[in-house]
PDB file of C-alpha atoms in Angstrom:
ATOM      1  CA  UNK J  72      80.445  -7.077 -87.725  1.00 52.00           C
ATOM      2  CA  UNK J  73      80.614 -10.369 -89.730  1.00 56.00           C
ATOM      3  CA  UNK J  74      77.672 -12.802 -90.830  1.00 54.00           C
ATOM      4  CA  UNK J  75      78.288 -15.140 -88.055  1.00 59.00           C
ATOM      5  CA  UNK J  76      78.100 -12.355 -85.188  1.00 57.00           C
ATOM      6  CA  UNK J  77      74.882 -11.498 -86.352  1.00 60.00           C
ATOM      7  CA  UNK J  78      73.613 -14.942 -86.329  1.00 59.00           C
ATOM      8  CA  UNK J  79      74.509 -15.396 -83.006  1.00 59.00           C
ATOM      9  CA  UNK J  80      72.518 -12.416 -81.835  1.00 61.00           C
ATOM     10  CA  UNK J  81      69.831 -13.333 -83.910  1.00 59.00           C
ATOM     11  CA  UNK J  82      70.006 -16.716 -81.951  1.00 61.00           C
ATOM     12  CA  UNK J  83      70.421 -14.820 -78.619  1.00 61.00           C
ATOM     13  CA  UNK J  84      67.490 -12.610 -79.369  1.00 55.00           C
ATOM     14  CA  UNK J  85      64.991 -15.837 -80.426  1.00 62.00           C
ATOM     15  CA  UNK J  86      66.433 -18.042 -77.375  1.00 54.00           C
ATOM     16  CA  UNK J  87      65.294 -14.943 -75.178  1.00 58.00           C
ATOM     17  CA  UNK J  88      61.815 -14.250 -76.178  1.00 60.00           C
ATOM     18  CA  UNK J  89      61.072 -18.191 -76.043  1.00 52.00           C
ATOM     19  CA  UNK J  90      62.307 -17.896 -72.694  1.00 55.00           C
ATOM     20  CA  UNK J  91      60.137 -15.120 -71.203  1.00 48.00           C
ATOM     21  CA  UNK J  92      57.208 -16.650 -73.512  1.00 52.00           C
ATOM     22  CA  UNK J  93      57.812 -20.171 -71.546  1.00 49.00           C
ATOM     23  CA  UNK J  94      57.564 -17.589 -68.016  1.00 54.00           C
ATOM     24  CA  UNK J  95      54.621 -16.215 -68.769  1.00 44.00           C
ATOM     25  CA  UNK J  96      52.677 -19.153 -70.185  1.00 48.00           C
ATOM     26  CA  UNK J  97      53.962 -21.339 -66.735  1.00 49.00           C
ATOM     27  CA  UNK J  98      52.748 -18.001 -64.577  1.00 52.00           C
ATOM     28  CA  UNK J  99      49.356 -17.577 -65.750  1.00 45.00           C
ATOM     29  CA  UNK J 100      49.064 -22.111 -65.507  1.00 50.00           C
ATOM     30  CA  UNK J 101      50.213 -21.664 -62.479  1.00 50.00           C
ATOM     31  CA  UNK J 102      47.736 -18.865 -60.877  1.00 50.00           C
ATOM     32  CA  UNK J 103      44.999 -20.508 -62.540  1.00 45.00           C
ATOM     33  CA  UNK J 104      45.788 -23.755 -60.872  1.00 43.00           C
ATOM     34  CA  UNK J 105      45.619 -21.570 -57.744  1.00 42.00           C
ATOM     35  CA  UNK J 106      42.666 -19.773 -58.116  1.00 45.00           C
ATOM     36  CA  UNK J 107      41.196 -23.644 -58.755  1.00 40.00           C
ATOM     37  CA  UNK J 108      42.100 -24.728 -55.236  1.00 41.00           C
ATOM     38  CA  UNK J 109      40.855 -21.479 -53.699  1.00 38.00           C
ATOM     39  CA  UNK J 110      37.414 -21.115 -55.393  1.00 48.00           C
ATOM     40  CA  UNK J 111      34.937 -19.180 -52.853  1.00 45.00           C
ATOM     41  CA  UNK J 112      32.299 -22.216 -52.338  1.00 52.00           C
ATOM     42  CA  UNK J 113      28.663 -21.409 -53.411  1.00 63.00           C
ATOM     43  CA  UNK J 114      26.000 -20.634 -50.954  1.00 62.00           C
ATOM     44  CA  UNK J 115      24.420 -24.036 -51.389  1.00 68.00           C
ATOM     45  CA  UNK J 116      28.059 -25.439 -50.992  1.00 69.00           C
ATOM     46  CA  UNK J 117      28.471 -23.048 -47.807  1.00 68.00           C
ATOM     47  CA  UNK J 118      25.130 -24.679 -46.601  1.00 88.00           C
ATOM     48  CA  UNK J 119      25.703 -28.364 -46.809  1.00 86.00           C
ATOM     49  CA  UNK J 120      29.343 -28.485 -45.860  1.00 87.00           C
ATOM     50  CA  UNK J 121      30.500 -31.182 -44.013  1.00 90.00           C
ATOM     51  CA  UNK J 122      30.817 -30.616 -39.639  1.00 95.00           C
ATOM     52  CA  UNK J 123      33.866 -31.511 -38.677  1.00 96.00           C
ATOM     53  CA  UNK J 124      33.767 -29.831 -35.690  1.00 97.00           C
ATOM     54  CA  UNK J 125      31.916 -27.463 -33.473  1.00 98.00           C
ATOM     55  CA  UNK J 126      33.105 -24.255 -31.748  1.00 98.00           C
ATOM     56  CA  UNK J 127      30.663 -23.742 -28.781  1.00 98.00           C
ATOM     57  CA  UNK J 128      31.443 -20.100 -27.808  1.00 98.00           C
ATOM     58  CA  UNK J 129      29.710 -19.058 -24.592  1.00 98.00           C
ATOM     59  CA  UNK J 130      29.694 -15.646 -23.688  1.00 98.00           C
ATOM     60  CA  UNK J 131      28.378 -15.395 -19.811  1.00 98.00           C
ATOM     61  CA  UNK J 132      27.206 -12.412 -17.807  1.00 98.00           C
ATOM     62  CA  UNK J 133      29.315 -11.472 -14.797  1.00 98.00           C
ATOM     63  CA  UNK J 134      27.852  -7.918 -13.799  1.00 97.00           C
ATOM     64  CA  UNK J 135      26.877  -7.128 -10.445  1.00 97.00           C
ATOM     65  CA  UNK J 136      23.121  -8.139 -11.403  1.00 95.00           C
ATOM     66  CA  UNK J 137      24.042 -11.513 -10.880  1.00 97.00           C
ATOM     67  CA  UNK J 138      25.385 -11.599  -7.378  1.00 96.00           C
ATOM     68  CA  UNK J 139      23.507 -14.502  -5.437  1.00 96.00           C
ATOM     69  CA  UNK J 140      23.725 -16.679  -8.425  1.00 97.00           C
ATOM     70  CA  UNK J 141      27.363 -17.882  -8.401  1.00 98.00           C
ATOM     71  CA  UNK J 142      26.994 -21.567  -6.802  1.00 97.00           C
ATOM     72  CA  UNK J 143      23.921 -22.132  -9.549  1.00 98.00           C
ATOM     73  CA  UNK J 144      25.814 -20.533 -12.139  1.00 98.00           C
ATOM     74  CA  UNK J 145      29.260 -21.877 -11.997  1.00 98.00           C
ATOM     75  CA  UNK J 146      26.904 -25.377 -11.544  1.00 98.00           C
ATOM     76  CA  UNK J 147      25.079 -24.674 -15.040  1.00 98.00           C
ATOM     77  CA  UNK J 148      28.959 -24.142 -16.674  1.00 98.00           C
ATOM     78  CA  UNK J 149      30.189 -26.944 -15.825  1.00 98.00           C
ATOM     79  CA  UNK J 150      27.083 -29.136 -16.066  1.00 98.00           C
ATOM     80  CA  UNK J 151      27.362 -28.015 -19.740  1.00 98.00           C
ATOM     81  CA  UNK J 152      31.078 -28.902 -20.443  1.00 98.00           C
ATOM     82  CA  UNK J 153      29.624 -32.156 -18.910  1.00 98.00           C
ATOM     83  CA  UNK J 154      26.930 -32.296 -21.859  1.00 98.00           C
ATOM     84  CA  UNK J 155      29.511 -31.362 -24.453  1.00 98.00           C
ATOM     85  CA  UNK J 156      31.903 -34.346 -23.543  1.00 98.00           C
ATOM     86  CA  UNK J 157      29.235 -36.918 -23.500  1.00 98.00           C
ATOM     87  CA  UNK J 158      28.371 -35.180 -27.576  1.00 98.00           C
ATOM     88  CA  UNK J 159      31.863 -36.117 -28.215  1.00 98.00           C
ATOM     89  CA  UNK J 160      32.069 -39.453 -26.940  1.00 98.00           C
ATOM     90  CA  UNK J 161      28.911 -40.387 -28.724  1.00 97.00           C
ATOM     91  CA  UNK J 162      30.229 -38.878 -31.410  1.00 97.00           C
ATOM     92  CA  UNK J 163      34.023 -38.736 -31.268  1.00 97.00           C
ATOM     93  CA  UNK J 164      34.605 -38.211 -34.828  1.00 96.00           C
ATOM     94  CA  UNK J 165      32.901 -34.560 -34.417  1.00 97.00           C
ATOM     95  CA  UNK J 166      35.468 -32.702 -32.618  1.00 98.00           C
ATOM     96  CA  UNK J 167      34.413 -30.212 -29.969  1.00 98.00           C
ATOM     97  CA  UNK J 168      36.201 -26.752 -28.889  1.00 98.00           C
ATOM     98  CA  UNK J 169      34.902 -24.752 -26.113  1.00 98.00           C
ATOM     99  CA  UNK J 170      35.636 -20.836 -25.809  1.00 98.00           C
ATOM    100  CA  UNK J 171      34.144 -19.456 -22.710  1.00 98.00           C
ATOM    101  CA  UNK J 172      34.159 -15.766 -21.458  1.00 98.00           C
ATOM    102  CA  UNK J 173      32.525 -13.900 -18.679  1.00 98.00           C
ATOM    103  CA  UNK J 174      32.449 -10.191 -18.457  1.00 98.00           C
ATOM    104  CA  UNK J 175      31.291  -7.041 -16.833  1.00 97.00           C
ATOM    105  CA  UNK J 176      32.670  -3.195 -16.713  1.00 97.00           C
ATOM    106  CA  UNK J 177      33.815  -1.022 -14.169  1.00 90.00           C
ATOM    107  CA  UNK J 178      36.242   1.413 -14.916  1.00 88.00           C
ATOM    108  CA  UNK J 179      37.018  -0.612 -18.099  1.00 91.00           C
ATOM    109  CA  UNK J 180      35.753  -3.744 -19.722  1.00 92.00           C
ATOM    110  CA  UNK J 181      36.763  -7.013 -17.853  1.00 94.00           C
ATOM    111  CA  UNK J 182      36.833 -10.495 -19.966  1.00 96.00           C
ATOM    112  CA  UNK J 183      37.825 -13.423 -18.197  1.00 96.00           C
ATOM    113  CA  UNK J 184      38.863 -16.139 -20.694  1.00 97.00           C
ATOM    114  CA  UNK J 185      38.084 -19.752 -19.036  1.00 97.00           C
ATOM    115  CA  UNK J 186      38.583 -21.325 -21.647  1.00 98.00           C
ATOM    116  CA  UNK J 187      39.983 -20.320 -25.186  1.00 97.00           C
ATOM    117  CA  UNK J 188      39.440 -22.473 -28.597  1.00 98.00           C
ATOM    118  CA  UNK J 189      40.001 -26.144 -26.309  1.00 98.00           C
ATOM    119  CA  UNK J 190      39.729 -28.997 -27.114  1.00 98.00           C
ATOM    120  CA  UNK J 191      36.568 -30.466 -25.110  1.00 98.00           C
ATOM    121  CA  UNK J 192      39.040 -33.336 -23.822  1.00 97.00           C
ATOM    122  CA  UNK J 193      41.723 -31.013 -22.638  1.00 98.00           C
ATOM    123  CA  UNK J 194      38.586 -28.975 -19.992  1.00 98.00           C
ATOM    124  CA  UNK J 195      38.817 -28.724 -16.409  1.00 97.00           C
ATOM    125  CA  UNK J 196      36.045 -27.650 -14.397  1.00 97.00           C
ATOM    126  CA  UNK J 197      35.150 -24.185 -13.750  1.00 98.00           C
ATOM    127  CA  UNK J 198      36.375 -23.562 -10.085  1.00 97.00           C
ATOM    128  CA  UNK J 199      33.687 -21.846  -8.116  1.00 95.00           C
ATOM    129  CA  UNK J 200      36.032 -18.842  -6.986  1.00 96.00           C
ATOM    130  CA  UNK J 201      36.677 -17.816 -10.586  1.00 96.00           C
ATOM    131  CA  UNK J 202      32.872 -16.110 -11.145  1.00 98.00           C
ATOM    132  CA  UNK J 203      32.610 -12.545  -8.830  1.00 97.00           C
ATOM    133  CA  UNK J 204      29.504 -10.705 -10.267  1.00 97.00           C
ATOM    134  CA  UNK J 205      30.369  -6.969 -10.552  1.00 96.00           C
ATOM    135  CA  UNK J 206      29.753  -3.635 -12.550  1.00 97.00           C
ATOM    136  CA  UNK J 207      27.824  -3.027 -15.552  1.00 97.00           C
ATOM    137  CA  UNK J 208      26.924  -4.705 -19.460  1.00 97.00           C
ATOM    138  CA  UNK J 209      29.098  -4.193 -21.753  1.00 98.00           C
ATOM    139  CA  UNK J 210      27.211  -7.163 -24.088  1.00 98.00           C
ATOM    140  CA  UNK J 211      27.699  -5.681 -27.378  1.00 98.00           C
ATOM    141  CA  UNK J 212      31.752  -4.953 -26.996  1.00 98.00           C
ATOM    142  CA  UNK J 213      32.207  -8.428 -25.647  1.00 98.00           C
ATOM    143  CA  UNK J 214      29.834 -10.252 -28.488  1.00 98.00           C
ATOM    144  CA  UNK J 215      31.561  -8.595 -31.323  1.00 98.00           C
ATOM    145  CA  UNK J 216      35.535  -8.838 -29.821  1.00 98.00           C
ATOM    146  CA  UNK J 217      34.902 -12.467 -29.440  1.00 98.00           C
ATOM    147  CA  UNK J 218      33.230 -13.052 -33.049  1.00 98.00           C
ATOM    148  CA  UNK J 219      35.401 -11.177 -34.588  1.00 98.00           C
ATOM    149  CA  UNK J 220      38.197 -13.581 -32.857  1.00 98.00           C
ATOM    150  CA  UNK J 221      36.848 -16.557 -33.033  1.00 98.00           C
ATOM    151  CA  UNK J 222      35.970 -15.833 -37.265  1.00 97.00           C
ATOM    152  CA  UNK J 223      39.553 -15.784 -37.691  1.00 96.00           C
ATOM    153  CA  UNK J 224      40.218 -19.474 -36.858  1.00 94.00           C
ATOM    154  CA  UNK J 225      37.246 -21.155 -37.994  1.00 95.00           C
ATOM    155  CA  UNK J 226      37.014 -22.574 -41.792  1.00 95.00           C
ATOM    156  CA  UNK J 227      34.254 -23.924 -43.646  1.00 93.00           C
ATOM    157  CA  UNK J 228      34.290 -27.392 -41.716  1.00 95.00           C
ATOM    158  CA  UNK J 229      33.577 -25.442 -38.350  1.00 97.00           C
ATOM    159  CA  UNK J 230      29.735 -25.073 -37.325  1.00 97.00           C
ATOM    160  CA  UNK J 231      30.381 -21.970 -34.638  1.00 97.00           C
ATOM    161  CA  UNK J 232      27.596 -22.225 -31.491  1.00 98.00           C
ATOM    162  CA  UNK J 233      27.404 -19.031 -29.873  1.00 98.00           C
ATOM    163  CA  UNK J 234      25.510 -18.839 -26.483  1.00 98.00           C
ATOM    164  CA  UNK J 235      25.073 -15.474 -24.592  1.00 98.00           C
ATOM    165  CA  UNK J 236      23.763 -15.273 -21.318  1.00 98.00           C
ATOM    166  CA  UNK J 237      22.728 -12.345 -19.354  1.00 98.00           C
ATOM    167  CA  UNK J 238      20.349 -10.889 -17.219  1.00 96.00           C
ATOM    168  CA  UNK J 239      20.267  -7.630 -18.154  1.00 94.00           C
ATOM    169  CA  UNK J 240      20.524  -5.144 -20.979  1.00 94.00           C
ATOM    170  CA  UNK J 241      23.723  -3.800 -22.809  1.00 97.00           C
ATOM    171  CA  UNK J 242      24.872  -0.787 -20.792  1.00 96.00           C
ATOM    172  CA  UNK J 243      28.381   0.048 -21.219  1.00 96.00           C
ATOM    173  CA  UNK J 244      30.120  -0.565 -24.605  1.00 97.00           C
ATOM    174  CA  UNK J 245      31.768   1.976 -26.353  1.00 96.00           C
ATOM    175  CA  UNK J 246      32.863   0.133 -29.594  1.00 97.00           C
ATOM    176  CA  UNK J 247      29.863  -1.498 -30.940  1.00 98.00           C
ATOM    177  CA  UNK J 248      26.140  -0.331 -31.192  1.00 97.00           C
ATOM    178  CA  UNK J 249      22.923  -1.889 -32.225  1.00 97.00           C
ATOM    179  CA  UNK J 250      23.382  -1.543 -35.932  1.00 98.00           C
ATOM    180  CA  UNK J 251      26.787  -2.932 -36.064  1.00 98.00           C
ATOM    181  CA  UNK J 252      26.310  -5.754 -33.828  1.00 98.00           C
ATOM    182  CA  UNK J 253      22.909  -6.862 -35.674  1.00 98.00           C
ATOM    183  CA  UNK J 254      25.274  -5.846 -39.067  1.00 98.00           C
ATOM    184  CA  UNK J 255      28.151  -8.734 -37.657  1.00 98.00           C
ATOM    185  CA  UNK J 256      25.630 -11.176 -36.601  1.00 98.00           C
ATOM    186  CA  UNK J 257      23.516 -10.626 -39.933  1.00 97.00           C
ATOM    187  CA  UNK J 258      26.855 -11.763 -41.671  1.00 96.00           C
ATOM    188  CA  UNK J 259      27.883 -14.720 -39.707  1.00 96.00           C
ATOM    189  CA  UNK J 260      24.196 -15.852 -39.999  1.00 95.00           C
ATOM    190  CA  UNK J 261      24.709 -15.720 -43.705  1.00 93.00           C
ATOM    191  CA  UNK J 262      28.252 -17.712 -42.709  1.00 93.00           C
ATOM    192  CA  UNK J 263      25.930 -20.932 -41.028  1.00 93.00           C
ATOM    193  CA  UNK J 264      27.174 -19.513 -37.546  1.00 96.00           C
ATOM    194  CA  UNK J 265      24.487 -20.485 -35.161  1.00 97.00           C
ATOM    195  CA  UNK J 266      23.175 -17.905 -32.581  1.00 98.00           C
ATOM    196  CA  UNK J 267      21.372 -18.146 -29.269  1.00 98.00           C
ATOM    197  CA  UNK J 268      20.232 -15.350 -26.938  1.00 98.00           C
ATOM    198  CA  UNK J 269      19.185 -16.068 -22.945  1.00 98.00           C
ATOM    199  CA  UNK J 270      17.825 -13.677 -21.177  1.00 98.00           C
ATOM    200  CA  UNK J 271      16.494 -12.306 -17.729  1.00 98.00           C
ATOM    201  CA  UNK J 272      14.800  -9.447 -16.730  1.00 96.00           C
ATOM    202  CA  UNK J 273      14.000  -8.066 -20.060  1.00 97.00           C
ATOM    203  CA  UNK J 274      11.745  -9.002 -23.050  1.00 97.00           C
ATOM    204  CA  UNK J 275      14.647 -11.865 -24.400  1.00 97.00           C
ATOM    205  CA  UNK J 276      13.223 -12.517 -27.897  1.00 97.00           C
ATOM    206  CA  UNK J 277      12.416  -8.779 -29.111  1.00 97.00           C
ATOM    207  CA  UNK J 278      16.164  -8.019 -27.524  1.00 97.00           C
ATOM    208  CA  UNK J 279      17.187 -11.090 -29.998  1.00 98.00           C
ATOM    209  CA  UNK J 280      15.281 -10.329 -32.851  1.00 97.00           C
ATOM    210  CA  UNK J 281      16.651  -6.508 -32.626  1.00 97.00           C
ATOM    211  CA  UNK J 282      20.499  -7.821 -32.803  1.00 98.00           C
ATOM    212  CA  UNK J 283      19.388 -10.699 -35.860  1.00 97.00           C
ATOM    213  CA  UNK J 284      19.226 -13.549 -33.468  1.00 98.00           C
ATOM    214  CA  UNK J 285      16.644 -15.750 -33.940  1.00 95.00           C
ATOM    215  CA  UNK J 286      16.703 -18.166 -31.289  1.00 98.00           C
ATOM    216  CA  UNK J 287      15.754 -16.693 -27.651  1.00 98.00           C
ATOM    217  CA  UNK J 288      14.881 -17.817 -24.318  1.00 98.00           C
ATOM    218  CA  UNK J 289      13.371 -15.683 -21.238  1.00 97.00           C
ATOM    219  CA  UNK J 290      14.129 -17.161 -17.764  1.00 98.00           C
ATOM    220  CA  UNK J 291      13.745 -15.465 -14.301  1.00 97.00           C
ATOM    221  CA  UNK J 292      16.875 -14.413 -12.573  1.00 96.00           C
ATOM    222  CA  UNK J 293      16.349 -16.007  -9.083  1.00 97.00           C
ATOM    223  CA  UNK J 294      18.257 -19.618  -8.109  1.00 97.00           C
ATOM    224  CA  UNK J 295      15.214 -21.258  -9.234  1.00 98.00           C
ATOM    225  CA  UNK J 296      14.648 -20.260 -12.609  1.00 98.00           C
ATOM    226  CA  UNK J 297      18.406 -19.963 -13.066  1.00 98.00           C
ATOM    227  CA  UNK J 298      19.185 -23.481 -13.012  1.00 98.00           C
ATOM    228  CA  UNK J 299      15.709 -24.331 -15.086  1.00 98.00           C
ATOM    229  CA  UNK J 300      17.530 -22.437 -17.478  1.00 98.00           C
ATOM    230  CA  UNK J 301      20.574 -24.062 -17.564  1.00 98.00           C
ATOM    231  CA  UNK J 302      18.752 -27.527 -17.432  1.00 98.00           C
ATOM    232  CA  UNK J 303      16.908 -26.506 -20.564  1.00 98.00           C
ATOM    233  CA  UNK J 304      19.731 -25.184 -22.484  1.00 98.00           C
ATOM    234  CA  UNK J 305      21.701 -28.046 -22.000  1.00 98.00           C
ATOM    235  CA  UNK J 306      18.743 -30.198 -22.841  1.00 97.00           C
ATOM    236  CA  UNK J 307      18.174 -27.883 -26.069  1.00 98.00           C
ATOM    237  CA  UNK J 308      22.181 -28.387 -26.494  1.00 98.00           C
ATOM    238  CA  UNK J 309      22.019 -31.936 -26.857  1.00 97.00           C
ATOM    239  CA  UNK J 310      19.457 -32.542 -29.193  1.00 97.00           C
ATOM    240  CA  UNK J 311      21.290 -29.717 -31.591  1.00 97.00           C
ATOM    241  CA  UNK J 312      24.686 -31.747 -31.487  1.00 97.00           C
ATOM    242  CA  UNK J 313      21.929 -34.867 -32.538  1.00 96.00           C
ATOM    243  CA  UNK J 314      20.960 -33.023 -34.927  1.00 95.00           C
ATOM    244  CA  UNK J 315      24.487 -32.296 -37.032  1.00 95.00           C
ATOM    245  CA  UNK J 316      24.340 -35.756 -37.581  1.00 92.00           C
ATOM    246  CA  UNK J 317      20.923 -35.998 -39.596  1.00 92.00           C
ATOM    247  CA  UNK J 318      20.523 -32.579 -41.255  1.00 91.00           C
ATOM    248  CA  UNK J 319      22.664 -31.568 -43.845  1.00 85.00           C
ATOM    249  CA  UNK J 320      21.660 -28.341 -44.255  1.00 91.00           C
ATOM    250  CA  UNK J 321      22.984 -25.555 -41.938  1.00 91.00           C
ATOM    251  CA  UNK J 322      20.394 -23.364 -42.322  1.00 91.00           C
ATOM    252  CA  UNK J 323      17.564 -25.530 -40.992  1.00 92.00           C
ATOM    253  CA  UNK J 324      20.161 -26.366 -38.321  1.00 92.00           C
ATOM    254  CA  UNK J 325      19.543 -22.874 -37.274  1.00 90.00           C
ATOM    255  CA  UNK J 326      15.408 -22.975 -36.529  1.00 91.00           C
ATOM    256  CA  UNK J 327      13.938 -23.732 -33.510  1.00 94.00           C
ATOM    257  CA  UNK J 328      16.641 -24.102 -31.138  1.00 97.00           C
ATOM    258  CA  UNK J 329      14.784 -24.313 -27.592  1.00 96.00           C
ATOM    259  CA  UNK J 330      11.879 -25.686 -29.376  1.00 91.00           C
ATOM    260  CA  UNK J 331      10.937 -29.618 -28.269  1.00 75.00           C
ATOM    261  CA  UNK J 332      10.274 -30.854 -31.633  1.00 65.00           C
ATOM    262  CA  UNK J 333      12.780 -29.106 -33.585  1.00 58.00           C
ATOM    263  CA  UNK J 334      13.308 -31.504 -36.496  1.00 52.00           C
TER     264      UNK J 334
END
C-alpha cells in the first residue's frame, strides 16, 4: 500500500469521527432544547396558572331513589347550562366545556353521556324523557371512569369543576373503593381540580370529607328541597366562575364553595 493510500484513509478515518462527533453534540442540543420546552411547572407555577377555560363535569344520580324527582331535576340541569352560558357571555374569553353523566346499576353499570367535553355554545337542552331513575349507586365506578377520562384531555390552562349529585350512598361498584377514590381525588386536588359533593339522605360533608372532598352540601330529597338545591348550586356556581377572574391562586379557588362570602 503506497503513502498516498494511507493518507486517504487517514483522511477517511478523521472525516468520520468529526462526523459522528458533530451527531452527538447536535443530539444532546437538541434533547436539551426539548426537555426546555417540556419542563414539569412548579407547584407555585401549577397554582397560579392562567384559566383559559373551565371543564364543568357533572356527574348526576339516576338510581331508582330518585323517582318523583325527574320534572325538578331535568329543570335544575338545564337551569344550570343556563347559568354556564350567561358565565361565558360575561366572560367570553373564558371558554366553557360541559361533560354531563347520569348513572345507576342494574345488572351492569349504566352511564348516559348528555353531554361529552362541549363546548357551552354548541348545548341543547336536556329533554325531559332522557332522565328514568332506576337501580342502585354505583358512585365510586362512575367518579373515577369519568376523572380518569376527563384527566386525559385537560392541560394546565384547564380549571376542571366536578359536581356530583346523589341522594344516596355508593352501593354497587366493583372497580373502585374508598381508598382509591379518596387516593384519585387526593391527586387531582393536588392538580387545582376543584371538587364538590351534594348530597341527600345521608350525612353529605363526613361522606365528602371521607373521599378528600372538601366542599359539601346536604339537601332533602323531596321536590322542595330538590330544587332549593339546585337554586343554590347554581347561585354558588356563579359566584365561583366570578371568582376565576380575581383570584389567582387555585388553591384558594378551592375553599368555601357554597359558602356566601367566599372571597
Amino acid at each position: 500500500m503506497n503513502m498516498n493510500a494511507n493518507l486517504k484513509i487517514i483522511i477517511g478515518c478523521i472525516v468520520a469521527i468529526c462526523a459522528v462527533g458533530i451527531t452527538v453534540f447536535l443530539s444532546v442540543r437538541g434533547n436539551s432544547e426539548k426537555n426546555k420546552t417540556t419542563e414539569i411547572p412548579t407547584v407555585a407555577e401549577a397554582d397560579t396558572a392562567a384559566i383559559k377555560r373551565v371543564h364543568n363535569l357533572i356527574i348526576l344520580d339516576e338510581s331508582g331513589s330518585m323517582s318523583g324527582l325527574e320534572k325538578v331535576s331535568v329543570g335544575g340541569v338545564n337551569e344550570t347550562i343556563q347559568t354556564i352560558k350567561e358565565a361565558y357571555l360575561a366572560n367570553p374569553e373564558q371558554e366553557q366545556l360541559l361533560t354531563m353523566v347520569t348513572f345507576s346499576k342494574q345488572n351492569d353499570v349504566r352511564v348516559v353521556h348528555h353531554y361529552s367535553s362541549r363546548n357551552i355554545n354548541d348545548v341543547e337542552e336536556m329533554a325531559s324523557n332522557k332522565f328514568n331513575p332506576n337501580g342502585m349507586t354505583p358512585l365510586w365506578d362512575v367518579m373515577g371512569n369519568m376523572c380518569n377520562r376527563i384527566e386525559k384531555e385537560t392541560d394546565a390552562e384547564t380549571l376542571v369543576l366536578v359536581t356530583i349529585i346523589t341522594d344516596g350512598m355508593e352501593n354497587a361498584s366493583t372497580e373502585y373503593n374508598s381508598d382509591s377514590i379518596k387516593a384519585l381525588v387526593d391527586r387531582l386536588d393536588q392538580a387545582g381540580w376543584v371538587f364538590t359533593y351534594i348530597g341527600a339522605n345521608q350525612d353529605a360533608i363526613y361522606v365528602a370529607n371521607s373521599m378528600g372532598i372538601r366542599n359539601a352540601l346536604q339537601y332533602d330529597s323531596d321536590e322542595e328541597g330538590t330544587k332549593a338545591m339546585w337554586d343554590q348550586e347554581r347561585n354558588s356556581r356563579k359566584a365561583f366562575y366570578g371568582r376565576t377572574q380575581t383570584i389567582k391562586s387555585r388553591s384558594k379557588l378551592k375553599r368555601g364553595y357554597f359558602e356566601e362570602d367566599n372571597e
